[in-house]
PDB file of C-alpha atoms in Angstrom:
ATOM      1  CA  UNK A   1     -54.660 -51.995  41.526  1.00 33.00           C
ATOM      2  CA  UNK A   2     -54.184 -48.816  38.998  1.00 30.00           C
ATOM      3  CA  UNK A   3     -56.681 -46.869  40.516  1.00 33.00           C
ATOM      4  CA  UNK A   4     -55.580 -47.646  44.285  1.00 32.00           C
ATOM      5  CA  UNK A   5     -52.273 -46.315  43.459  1.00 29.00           C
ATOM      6  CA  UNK A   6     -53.819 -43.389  41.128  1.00 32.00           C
ATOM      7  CA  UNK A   7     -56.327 -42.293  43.798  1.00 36.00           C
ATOM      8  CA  UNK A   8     -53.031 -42.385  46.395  1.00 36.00           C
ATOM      9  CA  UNK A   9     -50.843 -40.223  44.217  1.00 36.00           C
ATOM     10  CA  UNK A  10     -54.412 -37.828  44.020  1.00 40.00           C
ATOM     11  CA  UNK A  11     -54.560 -37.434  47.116  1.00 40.00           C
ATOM     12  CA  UNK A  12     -50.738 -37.189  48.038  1.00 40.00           C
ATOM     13  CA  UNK A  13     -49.546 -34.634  45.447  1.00 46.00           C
ATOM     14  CA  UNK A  14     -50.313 -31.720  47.816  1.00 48.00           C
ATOM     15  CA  UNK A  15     -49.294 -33.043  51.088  1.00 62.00           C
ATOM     16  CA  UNK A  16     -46.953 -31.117  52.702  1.00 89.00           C
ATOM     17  CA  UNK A  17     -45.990 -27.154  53.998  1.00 94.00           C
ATOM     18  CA  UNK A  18     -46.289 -24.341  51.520  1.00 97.00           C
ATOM     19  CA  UNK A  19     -44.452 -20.701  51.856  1.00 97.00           C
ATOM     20  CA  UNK A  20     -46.183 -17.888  50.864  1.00 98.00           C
ATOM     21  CA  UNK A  21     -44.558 -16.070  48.043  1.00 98.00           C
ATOM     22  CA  UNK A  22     -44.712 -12.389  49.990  1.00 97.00           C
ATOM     23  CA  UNK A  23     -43.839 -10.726  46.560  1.00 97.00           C
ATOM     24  CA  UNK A  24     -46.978 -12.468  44.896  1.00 97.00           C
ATOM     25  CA  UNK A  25     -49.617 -12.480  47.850  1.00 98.00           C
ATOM     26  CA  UNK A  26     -51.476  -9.323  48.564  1.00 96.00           C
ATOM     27  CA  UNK A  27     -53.256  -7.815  51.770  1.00 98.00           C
ATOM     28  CA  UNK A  28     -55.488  -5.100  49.759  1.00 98.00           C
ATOM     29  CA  UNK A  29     -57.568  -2.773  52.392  1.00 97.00           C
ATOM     30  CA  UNK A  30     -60.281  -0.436  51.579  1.00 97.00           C
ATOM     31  CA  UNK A  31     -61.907   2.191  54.186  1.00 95.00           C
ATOM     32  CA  UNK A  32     -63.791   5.288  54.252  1.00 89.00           C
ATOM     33  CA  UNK A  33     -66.482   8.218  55.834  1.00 86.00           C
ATOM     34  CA  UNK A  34     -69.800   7.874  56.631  1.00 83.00           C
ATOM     35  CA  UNK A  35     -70.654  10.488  54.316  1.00 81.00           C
ATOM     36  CA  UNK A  36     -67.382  11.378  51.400  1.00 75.00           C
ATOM     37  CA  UNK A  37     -64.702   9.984  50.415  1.00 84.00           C
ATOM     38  CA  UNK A  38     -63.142   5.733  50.720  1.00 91.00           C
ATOM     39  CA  UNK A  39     -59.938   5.523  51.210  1.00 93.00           C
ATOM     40  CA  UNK A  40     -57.587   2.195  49.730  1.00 96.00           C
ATOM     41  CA  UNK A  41     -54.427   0.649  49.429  1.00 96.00           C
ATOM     42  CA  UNK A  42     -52.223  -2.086  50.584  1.00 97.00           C
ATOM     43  CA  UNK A  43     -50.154  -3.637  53.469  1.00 98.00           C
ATOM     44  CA  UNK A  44     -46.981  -6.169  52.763  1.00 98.00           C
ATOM     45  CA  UNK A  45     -47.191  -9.565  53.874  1.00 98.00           C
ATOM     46  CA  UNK A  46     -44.196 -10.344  55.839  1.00 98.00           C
ATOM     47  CA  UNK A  47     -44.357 -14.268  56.414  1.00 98.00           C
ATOM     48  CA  UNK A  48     -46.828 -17.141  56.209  1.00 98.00           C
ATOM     49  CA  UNK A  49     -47.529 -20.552  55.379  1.00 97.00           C
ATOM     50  CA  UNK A  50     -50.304 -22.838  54.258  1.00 97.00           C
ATOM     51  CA  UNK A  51     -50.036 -27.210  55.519  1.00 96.00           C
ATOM     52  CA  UNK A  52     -51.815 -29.734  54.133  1.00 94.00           C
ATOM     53  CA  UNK A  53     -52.639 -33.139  55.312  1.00 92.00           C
ATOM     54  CA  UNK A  54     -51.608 -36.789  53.502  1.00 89.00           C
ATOM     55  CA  UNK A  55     -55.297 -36.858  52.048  1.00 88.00           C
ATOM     56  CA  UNK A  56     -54.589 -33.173  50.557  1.00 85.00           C
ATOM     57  CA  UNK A  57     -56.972 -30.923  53.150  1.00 92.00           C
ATOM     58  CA  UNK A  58     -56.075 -28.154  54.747  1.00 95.00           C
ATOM     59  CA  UNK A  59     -54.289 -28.495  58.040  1.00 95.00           C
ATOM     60  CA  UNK A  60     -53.111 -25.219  58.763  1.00 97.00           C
ATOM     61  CA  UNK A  61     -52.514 -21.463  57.341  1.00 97.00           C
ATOM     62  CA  UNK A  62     -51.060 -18.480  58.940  1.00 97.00           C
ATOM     63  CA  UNK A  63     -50.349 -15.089  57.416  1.00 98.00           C
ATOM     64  CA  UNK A  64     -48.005 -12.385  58.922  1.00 98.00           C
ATOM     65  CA  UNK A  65     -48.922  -8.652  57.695  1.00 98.00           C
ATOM     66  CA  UNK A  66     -45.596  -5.589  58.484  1.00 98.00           C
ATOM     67  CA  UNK A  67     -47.860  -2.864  59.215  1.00 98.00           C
ATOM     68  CA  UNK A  68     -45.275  -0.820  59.012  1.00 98.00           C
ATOM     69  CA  UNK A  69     -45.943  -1.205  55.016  1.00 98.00           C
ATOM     70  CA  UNK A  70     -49.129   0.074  55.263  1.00 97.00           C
ATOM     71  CA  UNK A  71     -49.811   2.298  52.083  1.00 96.00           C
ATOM     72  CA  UNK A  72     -52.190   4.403  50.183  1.00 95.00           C
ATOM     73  CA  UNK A  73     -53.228   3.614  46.864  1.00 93.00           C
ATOM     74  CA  UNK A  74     -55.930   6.532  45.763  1.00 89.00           C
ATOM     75  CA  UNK A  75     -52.993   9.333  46.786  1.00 82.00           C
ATOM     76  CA  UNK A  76     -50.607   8.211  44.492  1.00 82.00           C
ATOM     77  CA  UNK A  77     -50.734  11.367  42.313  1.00 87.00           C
ATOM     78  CA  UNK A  78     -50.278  13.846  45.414  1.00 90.00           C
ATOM     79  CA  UNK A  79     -47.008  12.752  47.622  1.00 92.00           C
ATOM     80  CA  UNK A  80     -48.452  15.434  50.611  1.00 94.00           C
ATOM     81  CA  UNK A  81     -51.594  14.052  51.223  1.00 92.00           C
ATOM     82  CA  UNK A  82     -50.594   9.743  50.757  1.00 93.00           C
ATOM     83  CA  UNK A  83     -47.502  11.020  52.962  1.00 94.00           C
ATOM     84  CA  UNK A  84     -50.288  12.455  55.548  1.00 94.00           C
ATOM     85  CA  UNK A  85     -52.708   9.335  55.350  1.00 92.00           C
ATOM     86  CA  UNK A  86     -50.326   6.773  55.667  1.00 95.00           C
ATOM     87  CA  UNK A  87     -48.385   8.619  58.878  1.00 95.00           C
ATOM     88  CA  UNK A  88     -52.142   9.075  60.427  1.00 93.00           C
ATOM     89  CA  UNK A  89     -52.496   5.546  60.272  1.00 95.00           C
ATOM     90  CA  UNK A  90     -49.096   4.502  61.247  1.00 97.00           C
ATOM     91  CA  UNK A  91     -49.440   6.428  64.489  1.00 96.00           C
ATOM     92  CA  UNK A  92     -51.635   6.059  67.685  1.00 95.00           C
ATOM     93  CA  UNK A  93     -54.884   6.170  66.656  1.00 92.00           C
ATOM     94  CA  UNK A  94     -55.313   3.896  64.323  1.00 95.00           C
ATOM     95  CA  UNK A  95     -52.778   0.890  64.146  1.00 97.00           C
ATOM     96  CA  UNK A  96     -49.811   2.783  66.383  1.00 97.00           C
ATOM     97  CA  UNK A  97     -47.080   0.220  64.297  1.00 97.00           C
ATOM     98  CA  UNK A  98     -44.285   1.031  66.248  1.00 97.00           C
ATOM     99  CA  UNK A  99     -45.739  -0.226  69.345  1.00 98.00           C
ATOM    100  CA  UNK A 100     -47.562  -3.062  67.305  1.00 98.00           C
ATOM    101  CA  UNK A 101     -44.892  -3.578  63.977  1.00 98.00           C
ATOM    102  CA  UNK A 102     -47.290  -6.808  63.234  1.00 98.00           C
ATOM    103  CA  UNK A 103     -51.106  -8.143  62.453  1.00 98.00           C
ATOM    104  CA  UNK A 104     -51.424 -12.039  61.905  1.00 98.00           C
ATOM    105  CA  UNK A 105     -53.995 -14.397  61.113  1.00 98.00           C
ATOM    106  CA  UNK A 106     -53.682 -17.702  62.183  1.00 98.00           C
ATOM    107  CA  UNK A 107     -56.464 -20.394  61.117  1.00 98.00           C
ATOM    108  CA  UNK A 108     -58.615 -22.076  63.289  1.00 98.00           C
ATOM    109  CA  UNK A 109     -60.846 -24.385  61.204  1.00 97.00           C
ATOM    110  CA  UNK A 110     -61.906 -24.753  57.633  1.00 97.00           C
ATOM    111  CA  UNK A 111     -64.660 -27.065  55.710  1.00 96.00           C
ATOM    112  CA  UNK A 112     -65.338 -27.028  52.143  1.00 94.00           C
ATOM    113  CA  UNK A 113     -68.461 -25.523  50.932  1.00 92.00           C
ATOM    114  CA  UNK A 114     -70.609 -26.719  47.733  1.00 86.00           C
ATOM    115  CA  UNK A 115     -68.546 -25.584  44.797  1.00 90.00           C
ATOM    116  CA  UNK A 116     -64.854 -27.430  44.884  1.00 90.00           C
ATOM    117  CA  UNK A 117     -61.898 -24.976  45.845  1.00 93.00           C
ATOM    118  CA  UNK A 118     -64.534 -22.918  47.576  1.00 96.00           C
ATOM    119  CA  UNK A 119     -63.948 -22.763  51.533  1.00 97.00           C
ATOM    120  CA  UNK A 120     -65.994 -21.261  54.988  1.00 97.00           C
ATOM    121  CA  UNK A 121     -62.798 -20.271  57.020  1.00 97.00           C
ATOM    122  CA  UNK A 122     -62.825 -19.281  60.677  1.00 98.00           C
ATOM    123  CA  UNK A 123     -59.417 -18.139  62.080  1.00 98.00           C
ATOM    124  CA  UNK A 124     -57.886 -15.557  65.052  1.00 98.00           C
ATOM    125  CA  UNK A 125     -56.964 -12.054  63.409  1.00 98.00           C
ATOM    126  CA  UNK A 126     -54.593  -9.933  65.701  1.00 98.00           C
ATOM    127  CA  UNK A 127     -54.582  -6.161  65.330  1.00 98.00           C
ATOM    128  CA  UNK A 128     -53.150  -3.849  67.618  1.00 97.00           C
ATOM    129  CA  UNK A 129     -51.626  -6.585  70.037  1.00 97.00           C
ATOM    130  CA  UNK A 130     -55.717  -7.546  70.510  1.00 98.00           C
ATOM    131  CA  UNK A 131     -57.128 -11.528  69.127  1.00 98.00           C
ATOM    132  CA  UNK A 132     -60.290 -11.620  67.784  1.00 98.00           C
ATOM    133  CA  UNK A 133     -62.196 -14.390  65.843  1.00 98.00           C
ATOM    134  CA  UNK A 134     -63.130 -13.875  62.479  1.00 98.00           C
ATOM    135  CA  UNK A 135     -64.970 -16.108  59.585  1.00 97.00           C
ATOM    136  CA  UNK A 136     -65.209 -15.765  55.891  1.00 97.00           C
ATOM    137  CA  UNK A 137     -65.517 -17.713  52.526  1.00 97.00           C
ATOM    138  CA  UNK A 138     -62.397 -18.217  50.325  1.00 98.00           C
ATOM    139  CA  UNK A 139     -61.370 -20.368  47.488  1.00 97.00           C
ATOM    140  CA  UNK A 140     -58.033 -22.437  47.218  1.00 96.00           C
ATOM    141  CA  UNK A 141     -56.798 -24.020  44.392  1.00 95.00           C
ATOM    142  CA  UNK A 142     -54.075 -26.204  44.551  1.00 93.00           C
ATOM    143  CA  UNK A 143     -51.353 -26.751  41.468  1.00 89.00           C
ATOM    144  CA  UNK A 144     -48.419 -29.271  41.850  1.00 83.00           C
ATOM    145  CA  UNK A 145     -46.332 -27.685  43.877  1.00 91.00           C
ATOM    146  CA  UNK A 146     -48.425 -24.342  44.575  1.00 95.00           C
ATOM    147  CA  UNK A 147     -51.488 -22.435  45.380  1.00 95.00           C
ATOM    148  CA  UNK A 148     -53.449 -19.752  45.496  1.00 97.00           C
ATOM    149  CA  UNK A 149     -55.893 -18.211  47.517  1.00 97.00           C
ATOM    150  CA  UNK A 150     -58.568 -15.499  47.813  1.00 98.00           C
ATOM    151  CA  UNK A 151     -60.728 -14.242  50.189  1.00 97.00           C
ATOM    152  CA  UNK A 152     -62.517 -10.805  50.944  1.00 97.00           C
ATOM    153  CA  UNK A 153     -63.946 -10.152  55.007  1.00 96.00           C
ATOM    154  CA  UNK A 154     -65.588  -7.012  56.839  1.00 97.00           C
ATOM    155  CA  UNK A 155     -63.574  -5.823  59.407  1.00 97.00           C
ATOM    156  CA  UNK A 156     -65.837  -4.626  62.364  1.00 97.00           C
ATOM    157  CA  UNK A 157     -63.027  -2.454  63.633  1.00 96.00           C
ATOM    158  CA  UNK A 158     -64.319  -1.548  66.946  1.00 96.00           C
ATOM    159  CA  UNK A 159     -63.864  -5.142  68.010  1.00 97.00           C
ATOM    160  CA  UNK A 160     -60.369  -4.490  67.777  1.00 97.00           C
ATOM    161  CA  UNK A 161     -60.260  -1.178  69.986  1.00 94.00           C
ATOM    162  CA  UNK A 162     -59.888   0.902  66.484  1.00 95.00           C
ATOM    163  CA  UNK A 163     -61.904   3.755  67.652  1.00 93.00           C
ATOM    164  CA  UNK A 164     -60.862   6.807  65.963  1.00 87.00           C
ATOM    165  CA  UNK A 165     -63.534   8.523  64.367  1.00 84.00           C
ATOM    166  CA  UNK A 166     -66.595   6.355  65.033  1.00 81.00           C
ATOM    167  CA  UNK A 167     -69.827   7.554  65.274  1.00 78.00           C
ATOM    168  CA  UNK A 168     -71.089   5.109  67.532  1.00 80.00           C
ATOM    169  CA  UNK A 169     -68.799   6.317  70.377  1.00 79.00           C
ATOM    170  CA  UNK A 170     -67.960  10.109  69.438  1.00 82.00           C
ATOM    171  CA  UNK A 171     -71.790  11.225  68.997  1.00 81.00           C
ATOM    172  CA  UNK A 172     -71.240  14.735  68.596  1.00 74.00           C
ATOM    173  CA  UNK A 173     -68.513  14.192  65.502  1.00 80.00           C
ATOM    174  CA  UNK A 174     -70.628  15.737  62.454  1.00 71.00           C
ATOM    175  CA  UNK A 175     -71.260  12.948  59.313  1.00 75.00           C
ATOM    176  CA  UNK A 176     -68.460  14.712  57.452  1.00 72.00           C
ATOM    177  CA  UNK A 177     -65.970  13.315  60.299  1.00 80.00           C
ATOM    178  CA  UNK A 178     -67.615  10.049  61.332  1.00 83.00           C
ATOM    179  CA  UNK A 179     -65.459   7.193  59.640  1.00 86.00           C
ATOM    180  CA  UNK A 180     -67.210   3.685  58.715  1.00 90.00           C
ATOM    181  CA  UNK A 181     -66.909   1.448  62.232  1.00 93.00           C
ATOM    182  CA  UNK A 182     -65.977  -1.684  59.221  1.00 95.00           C
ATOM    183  CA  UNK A 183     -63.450  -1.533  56.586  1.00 96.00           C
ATOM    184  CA  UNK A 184     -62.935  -4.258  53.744  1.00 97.00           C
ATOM    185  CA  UNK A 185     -59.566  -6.469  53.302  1.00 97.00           C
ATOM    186  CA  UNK A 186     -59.445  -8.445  50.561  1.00 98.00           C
ATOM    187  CA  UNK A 187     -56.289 -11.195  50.424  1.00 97.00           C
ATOM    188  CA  UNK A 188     -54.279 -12.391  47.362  1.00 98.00           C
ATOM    189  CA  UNK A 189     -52.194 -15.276  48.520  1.00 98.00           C
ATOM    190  CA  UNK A 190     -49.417 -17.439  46.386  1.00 97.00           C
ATOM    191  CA  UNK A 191     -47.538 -20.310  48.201  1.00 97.00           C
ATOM    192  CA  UNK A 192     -44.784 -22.898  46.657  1.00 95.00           C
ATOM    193  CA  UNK A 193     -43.919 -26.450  47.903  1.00 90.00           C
TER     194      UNK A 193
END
């Protein structure tokens, strides 16, 4: 009888809806040339949450990114240039944020993989006002009443109209111009019960 009710409070204990903690989580991007120089830095989330089941799995997760956050990292120590990066991306050809203030991820379906915490997530990532599918390993550990979660995906940017700069659809941009058609997110997320 104490191990029926011990294996019920198990699998209980994390039931429920967890809010990310958008000063704790992290949306970390890194991008750069075909030939020179990356490029990285971070975007704020704005919103999300993570729902569990009564037998603890994962039900749902969305994230909310404010591109309008979007920031450079490796021009820190010159104000002119990170001022320059960040407005190039901010405007129409890359991520055009007043048009499209928001990117989201919403989950679609997750299984666990071999190693426990350890995750293959598929999910609908929405750039630009445009929904396309996207799958990637992560590991979530649960606490009490939190959790945390990381994860690290290729972007295939083209997928999502980004076209500025790619050599596969400018050919006569020289190496020094062409800029990588992928670029790397990695995600830090926190939640509380």
């Amino acid at each position: 009888m104490l191990a029926v009710l011990l294996t019920a409070l198990a699998t209980t204990a994390f039931a429920g809806t967890y809010q990310l903690d958008t000063a704790q989580s992290q949306v970390l991007w890194k991008a750069g040339k075909k030939v020179g120089s990356f490029h990285n830095g971070d975007v704020k989330i704005k919103s999300g949450s993570l729902e569990t089941t009564k037998d603890g799995s994962i039900k749902s997760l969305n994230v909310v990114v404010d591109m309008k956050t979007i920031a450079s990292e490796d021009w820190k120590d010159s104000p002119e240039y990170k001022a320059k990066l960040e407005g190039h991306l901010s405007r129409e050809d890359f991520f055009h944020v007043e048009k499209f203030p928001e990117a989201s991820f919403e989950l679609t379906e997750i299984k666990p993989a071999k190693s426990k915490g350890d995750y293959q997530v598929k999910g609908k990532l929405t750039i630009i006002g445009n929904t396309q599918p996207v799958e990637f390993p992560a590991k979530i550990q649960f606490e009490k009443e939190s959790f945390t979660g990381t994860a690290s995906l290729e972007i295939k940017r083209l997928n999502w109209g980004l076209k500025y700069g790619s050599g596969s659809i400018f050919k006569s941009l020289t190496a020094d111009k062409i800029i990588n058609d992928s670029f790397e997110l990695t995600l830090k997320l926190k939640g509380k019960n």
